[in-house]
C-alpha positions as protocol buffer text, in pm:
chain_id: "A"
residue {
  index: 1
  type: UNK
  ca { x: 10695 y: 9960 z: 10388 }
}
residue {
  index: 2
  type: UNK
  ca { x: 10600 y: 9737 z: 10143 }
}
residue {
  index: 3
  type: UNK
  ca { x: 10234 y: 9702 z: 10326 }
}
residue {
  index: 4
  type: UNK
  ca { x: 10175 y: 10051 z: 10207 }
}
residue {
  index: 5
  type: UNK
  ca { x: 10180 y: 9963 z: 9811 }
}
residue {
  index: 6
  type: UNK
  ca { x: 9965 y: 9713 z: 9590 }
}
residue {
  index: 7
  type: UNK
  ca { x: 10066 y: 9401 z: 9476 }
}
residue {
  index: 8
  type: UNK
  ca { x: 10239 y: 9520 z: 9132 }
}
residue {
  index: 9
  type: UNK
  ca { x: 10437 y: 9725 z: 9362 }
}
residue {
  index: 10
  type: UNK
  ca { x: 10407 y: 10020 z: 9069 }
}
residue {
  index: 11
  type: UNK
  ca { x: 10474 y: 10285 z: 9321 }
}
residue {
  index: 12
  type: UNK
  ca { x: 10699 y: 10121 z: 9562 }
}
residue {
  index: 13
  type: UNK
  ca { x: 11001 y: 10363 z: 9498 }
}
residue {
  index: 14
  type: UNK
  ca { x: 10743 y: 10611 z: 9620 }
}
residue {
  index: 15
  type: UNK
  ca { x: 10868 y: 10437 z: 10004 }
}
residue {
  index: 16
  type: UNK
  ca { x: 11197 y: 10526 z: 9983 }
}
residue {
  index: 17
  type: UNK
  ca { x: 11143 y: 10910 z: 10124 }
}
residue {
  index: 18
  type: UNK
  ca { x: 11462 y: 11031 z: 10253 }
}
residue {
  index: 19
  type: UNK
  ca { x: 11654 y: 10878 z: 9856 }
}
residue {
  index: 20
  type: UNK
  ca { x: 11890 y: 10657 z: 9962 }
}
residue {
  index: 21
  type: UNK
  ca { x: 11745 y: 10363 z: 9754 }
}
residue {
  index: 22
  type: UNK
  ca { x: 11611 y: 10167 z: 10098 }
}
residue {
  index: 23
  type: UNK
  ca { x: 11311 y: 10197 z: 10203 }
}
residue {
  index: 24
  type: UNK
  ca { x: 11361 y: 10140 z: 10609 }
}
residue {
  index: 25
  type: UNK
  ca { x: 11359 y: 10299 z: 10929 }
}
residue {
  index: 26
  type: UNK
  ca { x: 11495 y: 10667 z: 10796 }
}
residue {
  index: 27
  type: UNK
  ca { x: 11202 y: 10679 z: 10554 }
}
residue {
  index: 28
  type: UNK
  ca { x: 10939 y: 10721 z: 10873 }
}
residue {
  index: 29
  type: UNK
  ca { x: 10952 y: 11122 z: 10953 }
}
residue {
  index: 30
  type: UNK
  ca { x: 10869 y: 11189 z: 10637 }
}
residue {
  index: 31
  type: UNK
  ca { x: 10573 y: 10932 z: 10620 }
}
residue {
  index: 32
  type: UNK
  ca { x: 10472 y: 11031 z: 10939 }
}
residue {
  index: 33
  type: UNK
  ca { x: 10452 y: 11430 z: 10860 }
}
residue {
  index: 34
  type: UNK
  ca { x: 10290 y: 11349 z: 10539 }
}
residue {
  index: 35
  type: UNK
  ca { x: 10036 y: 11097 z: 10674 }
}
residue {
  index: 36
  type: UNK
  ca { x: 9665 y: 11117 z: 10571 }
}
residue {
  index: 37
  type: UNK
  ca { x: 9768 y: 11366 z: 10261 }
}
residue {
  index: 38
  type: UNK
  ca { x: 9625 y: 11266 z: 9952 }
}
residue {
  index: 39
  type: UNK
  ca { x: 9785 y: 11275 z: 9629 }
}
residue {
  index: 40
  type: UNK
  ca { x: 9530 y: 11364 z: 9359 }
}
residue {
  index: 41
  type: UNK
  ca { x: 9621 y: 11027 z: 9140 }
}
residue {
  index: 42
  type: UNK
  ca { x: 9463 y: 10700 z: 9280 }
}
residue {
  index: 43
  type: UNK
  ca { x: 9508 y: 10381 z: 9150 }
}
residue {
  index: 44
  type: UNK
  ca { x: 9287 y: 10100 z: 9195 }
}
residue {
  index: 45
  type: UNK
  ca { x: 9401 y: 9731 z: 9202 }
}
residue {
  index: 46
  type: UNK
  ca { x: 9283 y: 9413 z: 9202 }
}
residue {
  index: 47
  type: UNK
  ca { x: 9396 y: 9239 z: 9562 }
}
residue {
  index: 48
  type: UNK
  ca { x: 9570 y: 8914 z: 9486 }
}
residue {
  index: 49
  type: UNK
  ca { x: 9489 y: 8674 z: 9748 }
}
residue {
  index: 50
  type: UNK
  ca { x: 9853 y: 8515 z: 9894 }
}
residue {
  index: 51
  type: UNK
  ca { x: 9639 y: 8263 z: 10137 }
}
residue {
  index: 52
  type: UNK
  ca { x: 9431 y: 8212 z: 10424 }
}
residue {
  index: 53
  type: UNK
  ca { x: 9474 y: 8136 z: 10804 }
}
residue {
  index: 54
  type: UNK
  ca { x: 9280 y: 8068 z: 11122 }
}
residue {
  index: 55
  type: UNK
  ca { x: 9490 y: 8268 z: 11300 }
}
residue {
  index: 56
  type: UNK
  ca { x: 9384 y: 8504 z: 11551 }
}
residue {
  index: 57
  type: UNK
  ca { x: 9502 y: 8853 z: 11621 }
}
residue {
  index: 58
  type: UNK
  ca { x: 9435 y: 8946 z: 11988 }
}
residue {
  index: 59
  type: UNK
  ca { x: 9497 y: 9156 z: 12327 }
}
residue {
  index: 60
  type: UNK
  ca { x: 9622 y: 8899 z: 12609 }
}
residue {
  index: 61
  type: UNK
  ca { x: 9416 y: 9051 z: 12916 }
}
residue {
  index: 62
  type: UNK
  ca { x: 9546 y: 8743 z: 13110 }
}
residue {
  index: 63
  type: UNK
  ca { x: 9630 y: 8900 z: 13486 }
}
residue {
  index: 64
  type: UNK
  ca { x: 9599 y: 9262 z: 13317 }
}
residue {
  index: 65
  type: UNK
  ca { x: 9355 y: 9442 z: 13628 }
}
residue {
  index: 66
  type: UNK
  ca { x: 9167 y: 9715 z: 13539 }
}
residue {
  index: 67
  type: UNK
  ca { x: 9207 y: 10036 z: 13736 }
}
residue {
  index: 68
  type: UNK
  ca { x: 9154 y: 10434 z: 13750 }
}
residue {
  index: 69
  type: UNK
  ca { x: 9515 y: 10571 z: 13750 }
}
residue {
  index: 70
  type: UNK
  ca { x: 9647 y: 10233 z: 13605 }
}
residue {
  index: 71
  type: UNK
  ca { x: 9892 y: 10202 z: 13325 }
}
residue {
  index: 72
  type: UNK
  ca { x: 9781 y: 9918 z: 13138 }
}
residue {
  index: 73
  type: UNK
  ca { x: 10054 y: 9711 z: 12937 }
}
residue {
  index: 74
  type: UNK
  ca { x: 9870 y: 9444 z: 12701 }
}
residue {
  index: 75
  type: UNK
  ca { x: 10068 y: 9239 z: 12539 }
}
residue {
  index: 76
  type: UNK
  ca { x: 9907 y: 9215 z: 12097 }
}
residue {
  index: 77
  type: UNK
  ca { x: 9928 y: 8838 z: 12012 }
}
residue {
  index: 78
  type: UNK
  ca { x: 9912 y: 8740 z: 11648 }
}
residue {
  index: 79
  type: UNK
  ca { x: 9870 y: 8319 z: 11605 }
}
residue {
  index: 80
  type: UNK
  ca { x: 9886 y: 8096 z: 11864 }
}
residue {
  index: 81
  type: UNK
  ca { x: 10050 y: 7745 z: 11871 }
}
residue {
  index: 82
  type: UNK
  ca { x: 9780 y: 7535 z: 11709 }
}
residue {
  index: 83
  type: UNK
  ca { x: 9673 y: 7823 z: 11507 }
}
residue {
  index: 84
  type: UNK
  ca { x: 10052 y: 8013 z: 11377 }
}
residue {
  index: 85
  type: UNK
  ca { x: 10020 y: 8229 z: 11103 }
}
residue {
  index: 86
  type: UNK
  ca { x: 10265 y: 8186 z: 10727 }
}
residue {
  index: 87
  type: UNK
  ca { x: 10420 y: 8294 z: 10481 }
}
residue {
  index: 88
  type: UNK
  ca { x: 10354 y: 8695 z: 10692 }
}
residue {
  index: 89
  type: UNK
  ca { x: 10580 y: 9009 z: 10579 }
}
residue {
  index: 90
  type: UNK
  ca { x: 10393 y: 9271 z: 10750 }
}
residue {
  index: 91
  type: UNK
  ca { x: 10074 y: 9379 z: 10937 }
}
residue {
  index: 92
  type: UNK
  ca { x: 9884 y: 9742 z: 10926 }
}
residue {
  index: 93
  type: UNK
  ca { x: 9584 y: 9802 z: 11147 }
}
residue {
  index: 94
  type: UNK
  ca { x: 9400 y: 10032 z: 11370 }
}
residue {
  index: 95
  type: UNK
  ca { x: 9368 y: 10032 z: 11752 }
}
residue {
  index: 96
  type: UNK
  ca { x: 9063 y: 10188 z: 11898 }
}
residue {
  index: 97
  type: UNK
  ca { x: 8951 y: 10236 z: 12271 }
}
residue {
  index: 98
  type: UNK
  ca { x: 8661 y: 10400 z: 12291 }
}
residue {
  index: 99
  type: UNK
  ca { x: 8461 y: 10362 z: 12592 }
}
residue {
  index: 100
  type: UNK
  ca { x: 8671 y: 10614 z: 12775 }
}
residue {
  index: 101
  type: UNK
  ca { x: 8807 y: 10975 z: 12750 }
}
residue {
  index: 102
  type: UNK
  ca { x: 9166 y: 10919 z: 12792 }
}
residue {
  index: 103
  type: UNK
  ca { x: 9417 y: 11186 z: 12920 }
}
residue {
  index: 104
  type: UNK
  ca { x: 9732 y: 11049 z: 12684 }
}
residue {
  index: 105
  type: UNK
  ca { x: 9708 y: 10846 z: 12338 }
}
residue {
  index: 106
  type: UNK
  ca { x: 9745 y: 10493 z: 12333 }
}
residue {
  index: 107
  type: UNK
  ca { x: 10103 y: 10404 z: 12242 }
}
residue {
  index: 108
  type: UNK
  ca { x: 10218 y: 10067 z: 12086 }
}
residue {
  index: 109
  type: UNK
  ca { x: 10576 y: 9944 z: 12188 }
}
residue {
  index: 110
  type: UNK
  ca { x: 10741 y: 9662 z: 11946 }
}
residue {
  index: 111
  type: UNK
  ca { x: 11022 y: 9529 z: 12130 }
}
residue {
  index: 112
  type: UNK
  ca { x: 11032 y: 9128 z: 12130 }
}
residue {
  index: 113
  type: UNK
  ca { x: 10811 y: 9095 z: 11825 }
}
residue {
  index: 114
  type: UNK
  ca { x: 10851 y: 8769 z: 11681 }
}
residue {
  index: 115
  type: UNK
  ca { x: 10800 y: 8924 z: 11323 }
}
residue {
  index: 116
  type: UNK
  ca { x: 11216 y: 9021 z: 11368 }
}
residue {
  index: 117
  type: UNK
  ca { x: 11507 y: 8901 z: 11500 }
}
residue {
  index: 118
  type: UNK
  ca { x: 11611 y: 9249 z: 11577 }
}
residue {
  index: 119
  type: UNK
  ca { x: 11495 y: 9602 z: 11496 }
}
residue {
  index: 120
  type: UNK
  ca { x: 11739 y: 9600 z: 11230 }
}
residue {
  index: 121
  type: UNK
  ca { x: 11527 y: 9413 z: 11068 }
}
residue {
  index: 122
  type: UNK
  ca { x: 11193 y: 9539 z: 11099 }
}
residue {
  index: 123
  type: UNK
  ca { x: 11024 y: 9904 z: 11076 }
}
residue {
  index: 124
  type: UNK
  ca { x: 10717 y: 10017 z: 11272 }
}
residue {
  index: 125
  type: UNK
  ca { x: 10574 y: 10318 z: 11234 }
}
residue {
  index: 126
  type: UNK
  ca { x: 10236 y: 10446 z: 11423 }
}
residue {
  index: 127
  type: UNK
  ca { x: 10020 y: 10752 z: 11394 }
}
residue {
  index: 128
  type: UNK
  ca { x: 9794 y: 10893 z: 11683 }
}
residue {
  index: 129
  type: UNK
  ca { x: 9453 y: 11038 z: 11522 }
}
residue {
  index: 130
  type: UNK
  ca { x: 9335 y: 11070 z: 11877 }
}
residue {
  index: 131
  type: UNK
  ca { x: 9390 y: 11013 z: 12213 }
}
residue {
  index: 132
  type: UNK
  ca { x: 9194 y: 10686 z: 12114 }
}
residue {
  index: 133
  type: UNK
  ca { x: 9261 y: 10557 z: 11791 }
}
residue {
  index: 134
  type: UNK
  ca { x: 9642 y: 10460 z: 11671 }
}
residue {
  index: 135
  type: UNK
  ca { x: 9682 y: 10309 z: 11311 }
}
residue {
  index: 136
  type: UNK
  ca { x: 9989 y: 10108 z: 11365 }
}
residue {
  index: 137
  type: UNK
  ca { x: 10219 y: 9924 z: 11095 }
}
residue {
  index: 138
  type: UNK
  ca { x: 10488 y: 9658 z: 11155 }
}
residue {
  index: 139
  type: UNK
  ca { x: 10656 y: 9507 z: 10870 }
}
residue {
  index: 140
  type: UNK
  ca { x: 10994 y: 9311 z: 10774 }
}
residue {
  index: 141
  type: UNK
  ca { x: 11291 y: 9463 z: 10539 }
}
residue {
  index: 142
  type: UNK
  ca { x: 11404 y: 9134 z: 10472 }
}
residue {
  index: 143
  type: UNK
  ca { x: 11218 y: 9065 z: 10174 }
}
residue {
  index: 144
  type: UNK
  ca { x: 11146 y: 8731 z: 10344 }
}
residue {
  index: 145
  type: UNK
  ca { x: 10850 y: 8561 z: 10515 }
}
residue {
  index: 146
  type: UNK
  ca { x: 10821 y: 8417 z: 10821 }
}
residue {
  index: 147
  type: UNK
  ca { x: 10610 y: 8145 z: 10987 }
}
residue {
  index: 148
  type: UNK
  ca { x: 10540 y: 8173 z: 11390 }
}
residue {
  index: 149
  type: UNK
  ca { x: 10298 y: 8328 z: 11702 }
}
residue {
  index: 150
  type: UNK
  ca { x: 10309 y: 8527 z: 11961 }
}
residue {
  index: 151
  type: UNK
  ca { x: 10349 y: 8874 z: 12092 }
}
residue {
  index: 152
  type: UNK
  ca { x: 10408 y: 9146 z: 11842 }
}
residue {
  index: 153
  type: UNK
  ca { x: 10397 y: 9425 z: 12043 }
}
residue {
  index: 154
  type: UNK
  ca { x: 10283 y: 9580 z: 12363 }
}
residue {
  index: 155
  type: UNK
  ca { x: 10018 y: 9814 z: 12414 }
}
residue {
  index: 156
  type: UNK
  ca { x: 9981 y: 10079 z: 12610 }
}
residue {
  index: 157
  type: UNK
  ca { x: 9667 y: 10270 z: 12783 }
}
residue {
  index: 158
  type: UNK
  ca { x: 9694 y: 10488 z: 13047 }
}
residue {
  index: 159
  type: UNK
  ca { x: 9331 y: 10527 z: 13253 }
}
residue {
  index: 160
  type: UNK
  ca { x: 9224 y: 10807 z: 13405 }
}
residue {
  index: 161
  type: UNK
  ca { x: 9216 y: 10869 z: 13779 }
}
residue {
  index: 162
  type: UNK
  ca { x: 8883 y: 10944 z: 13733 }
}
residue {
  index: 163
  type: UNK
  ca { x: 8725 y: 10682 z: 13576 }
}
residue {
  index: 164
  type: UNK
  ca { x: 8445 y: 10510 z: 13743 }
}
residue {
  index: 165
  type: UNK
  ca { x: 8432 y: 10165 z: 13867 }
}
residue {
  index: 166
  type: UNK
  ca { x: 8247 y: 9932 z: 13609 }
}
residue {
  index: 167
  type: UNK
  ca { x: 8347 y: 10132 z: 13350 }
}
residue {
  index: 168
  type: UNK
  ca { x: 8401 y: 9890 z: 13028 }
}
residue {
  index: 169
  type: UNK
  ca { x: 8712 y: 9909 z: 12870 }
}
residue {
  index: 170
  type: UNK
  ca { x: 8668 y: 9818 z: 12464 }
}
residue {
  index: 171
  type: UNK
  ca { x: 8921 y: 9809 z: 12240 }
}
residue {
  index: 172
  type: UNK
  ca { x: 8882 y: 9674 z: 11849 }
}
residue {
  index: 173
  type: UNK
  ca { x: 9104 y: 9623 z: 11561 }
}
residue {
  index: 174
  type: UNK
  ca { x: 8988 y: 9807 z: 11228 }
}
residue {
  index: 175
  type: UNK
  ca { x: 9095 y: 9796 z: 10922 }
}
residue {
  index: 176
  type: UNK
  ca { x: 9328 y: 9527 z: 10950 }
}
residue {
  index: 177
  type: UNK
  ca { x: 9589 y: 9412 z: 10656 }
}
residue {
  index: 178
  type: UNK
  ca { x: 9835 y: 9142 z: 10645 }
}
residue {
  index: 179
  type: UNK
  ca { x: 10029 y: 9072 z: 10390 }
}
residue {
  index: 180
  type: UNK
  ca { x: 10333 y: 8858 z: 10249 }
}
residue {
  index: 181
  type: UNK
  ca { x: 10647 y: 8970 z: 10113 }
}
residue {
  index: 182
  type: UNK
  ca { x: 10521 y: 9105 z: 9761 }
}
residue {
  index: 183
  type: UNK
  ca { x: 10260 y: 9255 z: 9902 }
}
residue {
  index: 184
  type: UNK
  ca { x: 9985 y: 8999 z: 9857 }
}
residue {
  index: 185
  type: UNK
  ca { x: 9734 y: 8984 z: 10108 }
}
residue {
  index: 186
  type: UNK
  ca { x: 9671 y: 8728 z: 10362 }
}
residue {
  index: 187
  type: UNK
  ca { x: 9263 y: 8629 z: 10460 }
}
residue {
  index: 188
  type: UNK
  ca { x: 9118 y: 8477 z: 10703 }
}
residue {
  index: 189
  type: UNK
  ca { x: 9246 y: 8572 z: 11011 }
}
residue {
  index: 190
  type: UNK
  ca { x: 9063 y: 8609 z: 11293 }
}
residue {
  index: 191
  type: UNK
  ca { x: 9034 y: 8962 z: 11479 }
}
């Protein structure tokens, strides 16, 4: 949850919803029922900078046919092997499909993230605004970073029986934030 809060973490305790003194997994129904509400306070920061990295963030499309009445599942790839990314604690980001008029929101699924070595010790939390657009966090509670690639989640689009043939299926990455353990974010990666 750390993702959430700037850099001098200030406001951090402000994660811990639910007052047990851990900010995890128990803290999302209240995030999520409070989510786009603005507090009349705002701070402003300065970002500190904890690095840079060529790595890419990316939908693997490899064997993944397009078809009315098709569930797609799309595996989300952060790094590759000649490109990992370092030194990550967390990602935030929105997913947006927006070429078609779909029936169901887009759903993200963590399981097998290399980000965790078990759901015990990561939280993810996502947010439907429509049936298109899904902001989506996945961070660590282990207060540690962790170097590596691959899939960190699986996405999921269900397409309309309806939907014509050639219709083009685009979906972006907005407003993407990665960060390291003290909440210091990461540049350069490639969306």
């Amino acid at each position: 949850l750390e993702i959430c809060f700037p850099v001098d973490n200030v406001d951090m305790k402000h994660s811990d919803c639910n007052g047990n003194g851990t900010s995890d997994n128990a803290d999302l129904t209240a995030i999520h029922n409070n989510y786009g509400k603005n507090h009349s306070f705002k701070k402003n920061p300065p970002v500190a900078i904890a690095g840079t990295t060529n790595a890419t963030l990316f939908l693997d499309t490899a064997g993944i046919i397009f078809e009315a009445g098709k569930t797609l599942q799309i595996p989300i790839v952060l790094g590759t092997a000649s490109s990992p990314i370092d030194g990550i604690y967390g990602i935030a980001t929105s997913i947006n499909a927006d070429t078609l008029t779909l029936s169901s929101p887009v759903s993200v699924n963590p399981a097998g993230s290399w980000l965790s070595v078990g759901s015990s010790t990561m939280v993810n939390f996502s947010k439907s605004n429509t049936s298109n657009n899904l902001d989506w966090v996945q961070a660590r509670t282990t207060h540690t970073n962790i170097l590596g690639y691959g899939t960190i989640g699986t996405l999921t689009i269900d397409i309309p029986a309806t939907t014509a043939d050639n219709t083009p299926l685009k979906i972006d990455f907005e407003n993407t934030r990665i960060i390291d353990s003290i909440g210091r974010d990461i540049m350069g990666f490639i969306v």
